[in-house]
Amino acid sequence: MLLAFITPASVLYALFLIAPVTFFLAMGVMRYDAIQLYQPVPTLANFARIILDSYYRDVVVLTLKIAALTTVLTLLVGYPVAYLLARGRTAWRGILMFLVIAPLMTGEIVRTYGWIVVLGSEGLVNRCLLALGVIAHPLQLLNTQTAVVVALVHILLPFMIFPLISSLASQDPDLVRAADTLGAGRIRSFFEVTLPLSRTGMMMGSLLVFTLSAGAVVTPALLGGKDVTMLGQTIYDLVLHTLNWPLASACATILLALQLGFISLQLRANRRALRRG
Amino acid sequence: MLSVEADLPATVTLAAHPSQSVRAGRRLSRHVPGLLLRLVVALVYLFLLGPIVVIVATSFSPTHSMAFPPPGFSFRWYGAFLHSDSFTAAFQFSLELGLCASLIATLIGFLTAYAARRLMTRSGGVVQSLAMLPLLIPHLLISISILLALNFVPLPDFASLLAGHVLICTPFTVAGITASLDGVDAQLETAAMTLGASRLRAMLEVVVPLVAPGVLSAFLFAFVVSFGDVYIALFLAGPGTTTLPIEIFSYVQWQSSPVIAAITTVQIAMIVVLGLVIERLVGLRRIMRV
């Protein structure tokens, strides 16, 4: 009877997730064919092209750069918020928590649009800078890598904050009190007790943010202009415009490989840290 | 925004007596990290909410200008939204799709979460982890893969879009309903079954009423996920099945007008209301598994 309960989910996942994704990824090692989409002939040509063709190589490098930058910045910006929400004795906690979650619910397109308005030549940032006399002419803020990173940090911040809160909240508060008793100051006990113990949260959050930013399409397409082409956009173009499915599939495999590489890097760092202390 | 004053030491004034002033200084320096933290957090919230406030303000602009602050106040762009067939149709379609997808995802999510709770701890954990799979695979890939599969198994546009949305909503319904089921004492169900109720009846008459708020929250959250999705619809939406985010995406790529701000403001208002309802029912934190 209980097994019957998981049948709908199993059927859904098998038919619309596992089977199609496996098939799509398998196309990466098949030969491109303009008429039939692909020929069932095994080849590594698609991967060779991504590595050897400087256009695709640059796309991969840029994707890695933007995803890594976004992850580091979200961690730096998100940590203080998570710390205050998990530890602070502020009466505003419920509202502050709501204000972190609510923007998450509006979706990527709404928030990317918000940045178009904020960063535009007549937008908030340029108006403030002009009014303050910092600049004489509006700055070109849209269609830059900076715009993409800023918007991605904004969009993905909640994904970093939640895991951080749960790992900070699950720490025993007595540990900090003990460090305090033993004479460590607030700052020292933070860096030597709280921060290392929140490693799991940092790992979970970084993983989510890295995955989501590496696969972004809409945000770089709307805010990056000609300057920014990320892996997700390349896959989109290859599928809908160039109709080169095998190459798109190889790009998707590279995207997943970046994700797996990031996970293994983190696991290794975690193991080393555990061994050390 | 933050209650900063509460933490300030009562006596910050520098007294004439040297030892007293040293003590005050020390007390002040002990509070500096806390104050700094609050200041940084206030700035982060400004960053987090700023763009949303700007969208709402721009939607009331009386002119075509996207300037902030807007040069006046009008409902003109809300009128433009209501008179635009393509946007109202997309809005309505997103509502319908979201309702269907979240209804199915909630049903599947409940069955899966229930089975995962009642199965042996180990296999239950496996079921729960597997249910999270759609969150770990970039949605872009899920969408393309379904599009590819349609070459071999032709499905109507709506069905494939619906399947994709159910897929990305299910992890959230499973997680949210599992959290609610955790709060139900398993002995209640055992008691009902001892008293002669079948498992199905015990589930429907004992468990379901107890987790109803959690199930409703999961449903609303799934609706929000479906309504905001761009990636699944990016490949699976076709003529007549264009969702609102896709309509906005294709519009914004080529032109800009405050009408988009008006549409997104309507969406934001709707989401804030749903968020508050979930917050009242079970607390948004439970859904996010914090």
Coordinates of C-alpha atoms in Angstrom, one line a residue:
Chain A
M1 CA 0.0 0.0 0.0
L2 CA 2.8 2.4 0.9
L3 CA 4.6 1.5 -2.3
A4 CA 1.5 2.4 -4.2
F5 CA 1.8 5.9 -2.6
I6 CA 5.1 6.6 -4.2
T7 CA 4.0 5.3 -7.6
P8 CA 2.8 8.7 -9.0
A9 CA 6.0 10.4 -8.0
S10 CA 8.1 7.6 -9.4
V11 CA 6.3 7.5 -12.7
L12 CA 6.5 11.3 -13.0
Y13 CA 10.2 11.4 -12.2
A14 CA 11.0 8.4 -14.5
L15 CA 9.1 9.7 -17.5
F16 CA 9.8 13.4 -17.3
L17 CA 13.1 13.6 -15.5
I18 CA 15.4 10.6 -15.6
A19 CA 14.6 9.2 -19.0
P20 CA 14.6 12.6 -20.9
V21 CA 17.7 14.0 -19.2
T22 CA 19.6 10.8 -19.7
F23 CA 18.7 10.7 -23.3
F24 CA 19.6 14.4 -23.8
L25 CA 23.0 14.0 -22.1
A26 CA 23.7 10.9 -24.2
M27 CA 23.3 13.0 -27.3
G28 CA 26.6 14.8 -26.4
V29 CA 28.6 11.9 -27.7
M30 CA 26.7 11.6 -31.0
R31 CA 27.4 13.1 -34.3
Y32 CA 25.5 16.3 -35.4
D33 CA 23.1 15.9 -38.3
A34 CA 21.4 18.9 -39.8
I35 CA 18.3 17.0 -40.8
Q36 CA 17.8 14.3 -38.2
L37 CA 19.1 16.3 -35.2
Y38 CA 21.7 13.6 -34.6
Q39 CA 23.3 10.4 -36.0
P40 CA 23.7 7.5 -33.6
V41 CA 27.5 7.5 -34.3
P42 CA 29.6 7.9 -31.2
T43 CA 32.1 10.8 -31.3
L44 CA 33.9 13.1 -29.0
A45 CA 33.8 15.9 -31.6
N46 CA 31.4 18.0 -29.6
F47 CA 33.5 18.1 -26.5
A48 CA 36.6 18.6 -28.6
R49 CA 34.9 21.7 -30.1
I50 CA 34.0 23.2 -26.8
I51 CA 37.6 22.8 -25.5
L52 CA 39.4 23.8 -28.8
D53 CA 37.1 26.5 -30.2
S54 CA 38.0 29.7 -28.3
Y55 CA 34.4 31.0 -28.5
Y56 CA 33.1 28.1 -26.4
R57 CA 36.2 28.0 -24.2
D58 CA 35.6 31.7 -23.3
V59 CA 32.0 31.0 -22.5
V60 CA 32.9 28.2 -20.1
V61 CA 35.6 30.4 -18.4
L62 CA 33.2 33.4 -18.1
T63 CA 30.5 31.2 -16.7
L64 CA 32.9 29.8 -14.1
K65 CA 34.1 33.3 -13.3
I66 CA 30.6 34.8 -12.8
A67 CA 29.4 31.8 -10.8
A68 CA 32.4 31.8 -8.5
L69 CA 32.2 35.6 -8.0
T70 CA 28.5 35.4 -7.3
T71 CA 29.0 32.6 -4.8
V72 CA 31.7 34.4 -2.9
L73 CA 29.8 37.7 -2.8
T74 CA 26.5 36.0 -1.7
L75 CA 28.4 34.3 1.1
L76 CA 29.9 37.7 2.3
V77 CA 26.7 39.6 2.0
G78 CA 24.4 36.8 3.3
Y79 CA 26.5 35.8 6.4
P80 CA 25.8 38.9 8.5
V81 CA 22.1 38.6 7.8
A82 CA 22.0 34.9 8.7
Y83 CA 24.0 35.6 11.8
L84 CA 21.7 38.3 13.0
L85 CA 18.6 36.3 12.2
A86 CA 19.9 33.1 14.0
R87 CA 21.6 34.8 16.9
G88 CA 20.4 38.3 17.4
R89 CA 17.8 39.1 20.0
T90 CA 15.9 41.5 17.7
A91 CA 12.2 41.8 18.0
W92 CA 12.0 42.2 14.3
R93 CA 13.1 38.7 13.6
G94 CA 9.8 37.5 12.1
I95 CA 9.4 40.4 9.8
L96 CA 13.1 40.3 8.7
M97 CA 12.7 36.6 8.0
F98 CA 9.6 37.2 5.9
L99 CA 11.4 40.0 4.0
V100 CA 14.1 37.5 3.0
I101 CA 11.7 34.9 1.8
A102 CA 9.2 37.1 0.0
P103 CA 11.5 38.4 -2.7
L104 CA 12.6 34.8 -3.4
M105 CA 9.0 34.1 -4.3
T106 CA 8.7 36.8 -7.0
G107 CA 10.9 34.8 -9.4
E108 CA 13.9 35.6 -11.5
I109 CA 12.2 37.6 -14.2
V110 CA 10.6 40.1 -11.8
R111 CA 13.9 40.8 -10.0
T112 CA 16.0 41.0 -13.1
Y113 CA 13.5 43.6 -14.4
G114 CA 13.9 45.5 -11.1
W115 CA 17.6 45.8 -11.9
I116 CA 16.9 47.0 -15.4
V117 CA 15.0 49.9 -13.8
V118 CA 17.5 50.6 -11.1
L119 CA 20.6 50.5 -13.3
G120 CA 19.2 52.2 -16.4
S121 CA 20.6 55.6 -17.6
E122 CA 17.7 57.3 -15.8
G123 CA 17.6 54.8 -13.0
L124 CA 18.1 55.2 -9.3
V125 CA 21.9 54.7 -9.2
N126 CA 22.7 57.1 -12.0
R127 CA 20.3 59.7 -10.6
C128 CA 21.9 59.6 -7.1
L129 CA 25.4 59.8 -8.5
L130 CA 24.4 62.7 -10.8
A131 CA 22.7 64.5 -7.9
L132 CA 25.7 64.0 -5.7
G133 CA 27.9 65.4 -8.4
V134 CA 30.1 62.3 -8.5
I135 CA 29.6 61.9 -12.2
A136 CA 28.7 64.4 -15.0
H137 CA 27.1 61.9 -17.4
P138 CA 25.1 58.8 -16.7
L139 CA 27.2 55.7 -16.4
Q140 CA 26.8 52.7 -18.6
L141 CA 25.7 50.2 -16.0
L142 CA 23.4 47.9 -18.0
N143 CA 24.9 45.4 -20.4
T144 CA 27.9 44.8 -18.2
Q145 CA 29.3 41.8 -16.3
T146 CA 28.9 43.8 -13.1
A147 CA 25.2 44.2 -13.7
V148 CA 24.8 40.5 -14.1
V149 CA 26.8 39.7 -11.0
V150 CA 25.0 42.3 -8.9
A151 CA 21.6 41.0 -10.0
L152 CA 22.5 37.3 -9.5
V153 CA 23.8 38.1 -6.0
H154 CA 20.4 39.8 -5.3
I155 CA 18.4 37.0 -6.8
L156 CA 20.3 34.1 -5.1
L157 CA 20.9 35.7 -1.7
P158 CA 18.0 33.9 0.0
F159 CA 19.4 30.5 -1.1
M160 CA 22.6 31.3 0.8
I161 CA 20.8 32.8 3.9
F162 CA 18.5 29.8 4.7
P163 CA 21.2 27.1 5.0
L164 CA 23.4 29.5 6.9
I165 CA 20.5 30.2 9.4
S166 CA 19.8 26.5 9.9
S167 CA 23.5 25.7 10.6
L168 CA 24.0 28.7 12.9
A169 CA 20.8 28.0 14.8
S170 CA 21.7 24.4 15.4
Q171 CA 25.0 25.3 17.1
D172 CA 25.1 25.1 20.8
P173 CA 25.1 28.7 22.2
D174 CA 27.1 27.5 25.2
L175 CA 30.2 27.0 23.0
V176 CA 30.4 30.8 22.4
R177 CA 29.7 31.4 26.1
A178 CA 32.5 29.0 27.0
A179 CA 34.9 30.7 24.7
D180 CA 33.9 34.0 26.3
T181 CA 34.5 32.6 29.8
L182 CA 37.9 31.4 28.7
G183 CA 38.8 35.0 27.7
A184 CA 38.3 35.0 23.9
G185 CA 36.7 38.3 22.8
R186 CA 33.5 38.4 20.8
I187 CA 35.4 38.7 17.6
R188 CA 37.9 36.0 18.3
S189 CA 35.2 33.5 19.4
F190 CA 33.3 34.3 16.2
F191 CA 36.3 33.5 14.0
E192 CA 37.4 30.5 16.0
V193 CA 34.1 28.9 17.1
T194 CA 31.1 30.1 15.3
L195 CA 32.5 30.5 11.8
P196 CA 34.2 27.0 11.5
L197 CA 31.1 25.4 13.0
S198 CA 28.8 26.9 10.3
R199 CA 30.8 25.1 7.5
T200 CA 27.9 22.9 6.5
G201 CA 25.6 25.8 6.0
M202 CA 28.2 27.6 4.0
M203 CA 28.7 24.5 1.8
M204 CA 25.0 24.0 1.2
G205 CA 24.4 27.6 0.4
S206 CA 27.5 27.9 -1.9
L207 CA 26.4 24.8 -3.8
L208 CA 22.9 26.1 -4.4
V209 CA 24.1 29.5 -5.5
F210 CA 26.9 28.2 -7.7
T211 CA 24.5 25.8 -9.5
L212 CA 21.8 28.3 -10.0
S213 CA 24.2 31.1 -11.2
A214 CA 26.1 28.8 -13.5
G215 CA 22.8 27.8 -15.2
A216 CA 21.4 31.3 -15.4
V217 CA 19.9 32.4 -18.8
V218 CA 17.4 35.1 -18.2
T219 CA 19.5 37.4 -16.1
P220 CA 22.6 37.4 -18.3
A221 CA 20.4 37.7 -21.4
L222 CA 18.7 40.8 -20.1
L223 CA 21.5 42.5 -18.1
G224 CA 24.7 41.4 -19.8
G225 CA 24.2 42.6 -23.4
K226 CA 26.7 41.6 -25.9
D227 CA 29.4 41.5 -23.2
V228 CA 28.2 38.5 -21.5
T229 CA 27.4 35.0 -22.9
M230 CA 27.1 32.3 -20.3
L231 CA 26.8 28.5 -20.8
G232 CA 23.0 28.6 -20.2
Q233 CA 22.5 31.1 -22.9
T234 CA 24.8 29.2 -25.3
I235 CA 22.7 26.0 -24.7
Y236 CA 19.5 28.0 -25.3
D237 CA 20.8 29.4 -28.6
L238 CA 22.1 26.0 -29.7
V239 CA 18.7 24.4 -29.0
L240 CA 16.3 27.0 -30.3
H241 CA 18.3 28.8 -33.0
T242 CA 21.3 26.8 -34.3
L243 CA 19.4 23.5 -33.7
N244 CA 22.7 21.8 -32.9
W245 CA 21.4 19.4 -30.2
P246 CA 24.5 17.3 -29.7
L247 CA 26.7 20.4 -29.1
A248 CA 24.0 21.7 -26.7
S249 CA 24.1 18.4 -24.9
A250 CA 27.9 18.5 -24.6
C251 CA 27.6 22.1 -23.1
A252 CA 25.0 20.8 -20.6
T253 CA 27.4 18.0 -19.6
I254 CA 30.1 20.6 -19.0
L255 CA 27.7 22.6 -16.9
L256 CA 26.9 19.6 -14.8
A257 CA 30.7 18.8 -14.6
L258 CA 31.3 22.3 -13.2
Q259 CA 28.7 21.7 -10.6
L260 CA 30.2 18.3 -9.7
G261 CA 33.7 19.8 -9.7
F262 CA 32.5 22.4 -7.3
I263 CA 30.9 19.8 -5.0
S264 CA 34.1 17.7 -4.9
L265 CA 36.2 20.8 -4.2
Q266 CA 34.0 21.6 -1.3
L267 CA 34.0 18.1 0.1
R268 CA 37.8 17.9 -0.1
A269 CA 38.1 21.3 1.7
N270 CA 35.7 20.1 4.3
R271 CA 37.6 16.8 4.9
R272 CA 40.9 18.7 5.2
A273 CA 39.3 21.1 7.7
L274 CA 37.9 18.2 9.7
R275 CA 41.3 16.5 9.8
R276 CA 42.9 19.6 11.0
G277 CA 40.7 20.3 13.8
Chain B
M1 CA 14.4 49.6 10.6
L2 CA 16.5 47.8 13.2
S3 CA 16.2 48.6 16.9
V4 CA 19.7 50.0 17.2
E5 CA 19.1 52.2 20.2
A6 CA 18.2 49.3 22.5
D7 CA 21.7 48.0 22.6
L8 CA 23.4 51.3 23.2
P9 CA 24.9 51.5 26.7
A10 CA 23.0 53.8 28.9
T11 CA 26.0 56.0 29.8
V12 CA 28.0 56.9 26.8
T13 CA 28.6 60.5 27.9
L14 CA 32.2 61.1 28.7
A15 CA 32.5 61.8 32.4
A16 CA 35.0 64.1 34.0
H17 CA 36.5 61.3 36.0
P18 CA 39.2 59.6 34.0
S19 CA 38.5 56.0 35.1
Q20 CA 34.8 56.5 34.4
S21 CA 35.5 57.7 30.8
V22 CA 37.8 54.7 30.2
R23 CA 35.1 52.4 31.4
A24 CA 32.5 54.1 29.1
G25 CA 34.9 53.8 26.2
R26 CA 35.4 50.1 26.9
R27 CA 31.7 49.6 27.1
L28 CA 31.3 51.4 23.8
S29 CA 33.9 49.3 22.1
R30 CA 32.2 46.2 23.3
H31 CA 29.1 47.3 21.5
V32 CA 30.8 48.3 18.2
P33 CA 30.7 44.9 16.6
G34 CA 27.0 44.5 17.3
L35 CA 26.2 48.0 15.9
L36 CA 28.3 47.4 12.9
L37 CA 26.5 44.1 12.3
R38 CA 23.1 45.8 12.4
L39 CA 24.3 48.5 10.1
V40 CA 25.6 46.0 7.5
V41 CA 22.4 44.0 7.8
A42 CA 20.3 47.1 7.2
L43 CA 22.3 47.8 4.1
V44 CA 21.8 44.3 2.8
Y45 CA 18.0 44.6 3.3
L46 CA 18.1 47.9 1.4
F47 CA 19.9 46.0 -1.4
L48 CA 17.4 43.1 -1.2
L49 CA 14.2 45.2 -1.2
G50 CA 15.4 48.3 -3.1
P51 CA 14.7 47.0 -6.6
I52 CA 11.2 45.8 -5.6
V53 CA 10.3 49.2 -4.2
V54 CA 11.6 50.8 -7.4
I55 CA 9.4 48.6 -9.5
V56 CA 6.3 49.4 -7.5
A57 CA 7.1 53.2 -7.6
T58 CA 7.8 53.1 -11.4
S59 CA 4.4 51.3 -12.0
F60 CA 2.6 54.6 -11.0
S61 CA 4.6 56.7 -13.4
P62 CA 2.4 59.0 -15.5
T63 CA 4.8 59.1 -18.4
H64 CA 6.8 56.6 -20.6
S65 CA 9.9 57.4 -18.6
M66 CA 11.4 54.7 -16.4
A67 CA 12.9 57.4 -14.2
F68 CA 13.0 56.9 -10.4
P69 CA 11.4 58.6 -8.6
P70 CA 8.6 58.9 -11.2
P71 CA 7.6 62.4 -12.1
G72 CA 4.0 62.0 -10.9
F73 CA 1.3 59.6 -10.1
S74 CA -1.2 57.7 -12.2
F75 CA -2.8 54.4 -12.8
R76 CA -2.2 54.7 -16.5
W77 CA 0.0 51.6 -16.8
Y78 CA -2.4 49.4 -14.9
G79 CA -5.0 50.4 -17.5
A80 CA -2.5 49.6 -20.3
F81 CA -2.0 46.1 -18.7
L82 CA -5.7 45.5 -18.6
H83 CA -6.1 46.6 -22.2
S84 CA -3.3 44.4 -23.5
D85 CA -4.7 41.1 -24.7
S86 CA -1.3 39.4 -24.8
F87 CA -0.5 40.2 -21.2
T88 CA -3.9 39.5 -19.7
A89 CA -4.1 36.2 -21.6
A90 CA -0.6 35.3 -20.3
F91 CA -1.5 36.3 -16.8
Q92 CA -4.7 34.2 -16.9
F93 CA -2.8 31.2 -18.4
S94 CA -0.2 31.4 -15.7
L95 CA -2.9 31.4 -13.1
E96 CA -4.6 28.3 -14.6
L97 CA -1.3 26.5 -15.1
G98 CA -0.1 27.3 -11.6
L99 CA -3.4 26.1 -10.1
C100 CA -3.3 22.8 -12.0
A101 CA 0.4 22.2 -11.4
S102 CA 0.3 23.0 -7.7
L103 CA -2.8 20.9 -7.2
I104 CA -1.2 17.8 -8.7
A105 CA 2.2 18.5 -7.1
T106 CA 0.4 18.7 -3.7
L107 CA -1.4 15.4 -4.2
I108 CA 1.8 13.7 -5.3
G109 CA 3.8 15.4 -2.6
F110 CA 1.3 14.3 0.1
L111 CA 1.4 10.7 -1.0
T112 CA 5.2 10.6 -1.3
A113 CA 5.8 12.4 2.1
Y114 CA 3.3 10.1 3.8
A115 CA 4.9 7.0 2.4
A116 CA 8.4 8.3 3.3
R117 CA 7.3 8.9 6.9
R118 CA 5.7 5.5 7.3
L119 CA 8.3 3.5 5.5
M120 CA 11.3 2.3 7.5
T121 CA 13.5 5.2 8.5
R122 CA 16.2 4.3 6.0
S123 CA 14.2 3.8 2.8
G124 CA 12.0 6.7 3.8
G125 CA 15.1 8.9 3.8
V126 CA 16.1 7.6 0.4
V127 CA 12.6 8.4 -1.0
Q128 CA 12.8 11.9 0.5
S129 CA 16.3 12.6 -1.0
L130 CA 15.2 11.3 -4.4
A131 CA 12.2 13.6 -4.3
M132 CA 14.6 16.6 -4.2
L133 CA 16.2 15.6 -7.5
P134 CA 14.5 18.2 -9.6
L135 CA 16.1 20.9 -7.5
L136 CA 19.7 19.7 -8.1
I137 CA 19.4 19.5 -11.9
P138 CA 19.4 22.9 -13.6
H139 CA 15.8 23.5 -14.7
L140 CA 17.1 24.5 -18.1
L141 CA 18.2 20.9 -18.7
I142 CA 14.9 19.5 -17.5
S143 CA 13.1 21.7 -19.9
I144 CA 15.3 21.0 -22.9
S145 CA 15.1 17.2 -22.2
I146 CA 11.3 17.2 -22.1
L147 CA 11.3 19.2 -25.4
L148 CA 13.5 16.6 -26.9
A149 CA 11.3 13.8 -25.6
L150 CA 8.4 15.4 -27.3
N151 CA 10.0 14.5 -30.7
F152 CA 9.3 10.9 -29.9
V153 CA 6.2 11.0 -27.8
P154 CA 4.0 13.8 -29.0
L155 CA 2.1 15.5 -26.2
P156 CA -0.1 18.6 -26.3
D157 CA 1.8 21.8 -25.4
F158 CA -0.2 22.2 -22.2
A159 CA 0.5 18.6 -21.0
S160 CA 4.3 18.9 -21.3
L161 CA 4.3 22.3 -19.7
L162 CA 2.1 21.0 -16.9
A163 CA 4.4 18.0 -16.4
G164 CA 7.5 20.2 -16.2
H165 CA 5.8 22.5 -13.6
V166 CA 4.6 19.6 -11.5
L167 CA 8.1 18.2 -11.6
I168 CA 9.7 21.5 -10.2
C169 CA 7.0 22.0 -7.6
T170 CA 7.0 18.5 -6.2
P171 CA 10.3 18.9 -4.2
F172 CA 8.8 21.8 -2.3
T173 CA 5.5 20.0 -1.6
V174 CA 7.3 16.9 -0.4
A175 CA 9.6 18.9 1.9
G176 CA 6.8 21.1 3.3
I177 CA 4.3 18.2 3.9
T178 CA 7.1 16.0 5.4
A179 CA 7.8 18.8 7.9
S180 CA 4.1 19.0 8.8
L181 CA 3.8 15.2 9.2
D182 CA 6.8 15.3 11.6
G183 CA 4.5 17.2 14.0
V184 CA 1.9 14.4 14.0
D185 CA 2.1 11.7 16.6
A186 CA 2.3 8.4 14.8
Q187 CA 0.5 6.8 17.7
L188 CA -2.7 8.6 16.8
E189 CA -2.9 6.7 13.6
T190 CA -2.0 3.4 15.2
A191 CA -4.8 4.0 17.8
A192 CA -7.3 4.7 15.0
M193 CA -6.2 1.4 13.3
T194 CA -6.4 -0.5 16.6
L195 CA -10.0 0.8 16.9
G196 CA -10.7 -0.8 13.5
A197 CA -10.1 1.9 11.0
S198 CA -8.4 0.8 7.8
R199 CA -5.1 2.5 7.0
L200 CA -6.8 4.6 4.3
R201 CA -9.5 5.7 6.7
A202 CA -7.0 6.5 9.5
M203 CA -5.0 8.6 7.0
L204 CA -8.0 10.5 5.7
E205 CA -9.7 11.0 9.0
V206 CA -6.8 11.4 11.4
V207 CA -3.7 12.5 9.6
V208 CA -5.1 14.7 6.9
P209 CA -7.1 17.1 9.1
L210 CA -4.0 17.5 11.4
V211 CA -1.7 18.4 8.5
A212 CA -4.2 20.5 6.6
P213 CA -2.6 23.8 7.2
G214 CA 0.8 22.4 6.1
V215 CA -0.7 20.9 3.0
L216 CA -2.5 24.2 2.1
S217 CA 0.8 26.1 2.6
A218 CA 2.7 23.6 0.4
F219 CA 0.0 24.1 -2.2
L220 CA 0.3 27.9 -2.1
F221 CA 4.1 27.7 -2.2
A222 CA 4.0 25.4 -5.2
F223 CA 1.7 27.8 -6.9
V224 CA 4.2 30.6 -6.4
V225 CA 7.0 28.4 -7.7
S226 CA 5.0 27.6 -10.8
F227 CA 3.9 31.2 -11.4
G228 CA 7.4 32.5 -11.2
D229 CA 9.1 29.9 -13.4
V230 CA 10.9 31.0 -16.5
Y231 CA 13.1 28.0 -17.3
I232 CA 10.6 25.3 -17.9
A233 CA 8.4 27.6 -19.9
L234 CA 11.4 28.9 -21.9
F235 CA 11.4 25.8 -24.0
L236 CA 7.9 24.3 -23.5
A237 CA 5.7 27.3 -23.9
G238 CA 4.1 27.7 -27.4
P239 CA 1.5 29.8 -29.1
G240 CA -1.5 29.8 -26.8
T241 CA 0.5 28.4 -23.9
T242 CA 2.7 31.4 -23.1
T243 CA 3.2 32.1 -19.4
L244 CA 3.4 35.5 -17.9
P245 CA 7.2 35.4 -17.2
I246 CA 7.9 34.3 -20.8
E247 CA 5.7 37.1 -22.2
I248 CA 7.6 39.6 -20.0
F249 CA 10.9 38.1 -21.0
S250 CA 10.3 38.4 -24.7
Y251 CA 8.9 42.0 -24.3
V252 CA 11.7 43.3 -22.1
Q253 CA 14.4 41.9 -24.5
W254 CA 13.4 44.5 -27.1
Q255 CA 11.6 47.4 -25.4
S256 CA 11.0 48.9 -22.0
S257 CA 7.9 50.5 -20.6
P258 CA 6.4 51.0 -17.2
V259 CA 3.6 48.6 -18.2
I260 CA 5.9 45.8 -17.1
A261 CA 6.4 47.5 -13.8
A262 CA 2.6 47.5 -13.4
I263 CA 2.3 43.8 -14.2
T264 CA 5.1 42.8 -11.9
T265 CA 3.6 45.0 -9.1
V266 CA 0.3 43.0 -9.4
Q267 CA 2.3 39.8 -9.2
I268 CA 4.3 41.1 -6.2
A269 CA 1.1 42.1 -4.4
M270 CA -0.4 38.6 -5.1
I271 CA 2.8 36.9 -3.8
V272 CA 3.0 39.0 -0.7
V273 CA -0.6 38.1 0.2
L274 CA 0.0 34.4 -0.4
G275 CA 3.2 34.7 1.6
L276 CA 1.4 36.2 4.5
V277 CA -1.3 33.5 4.4
I278 CA 1.4 30.8 4.5
E279 CA 3.1 32.7 7.3
R280 CA -0.2 32.6 9.3
L281 CA -0.8 29.0 8.5
V282 CA 2.5 27.4 9.4
G283 CA 5.3 30.0 9.0
L284 CA 7.3 30.4 5.9
R285 CA 10.3 29.1 7.6
R286 CA 8.8 25.6 7.8
I287 CA 8.4 25.5 4.1
M288 CA 12.0 26.5 3.5
R289 CA 13.1 23.9 6.0
V290 CA 15.1 26.4 8.0

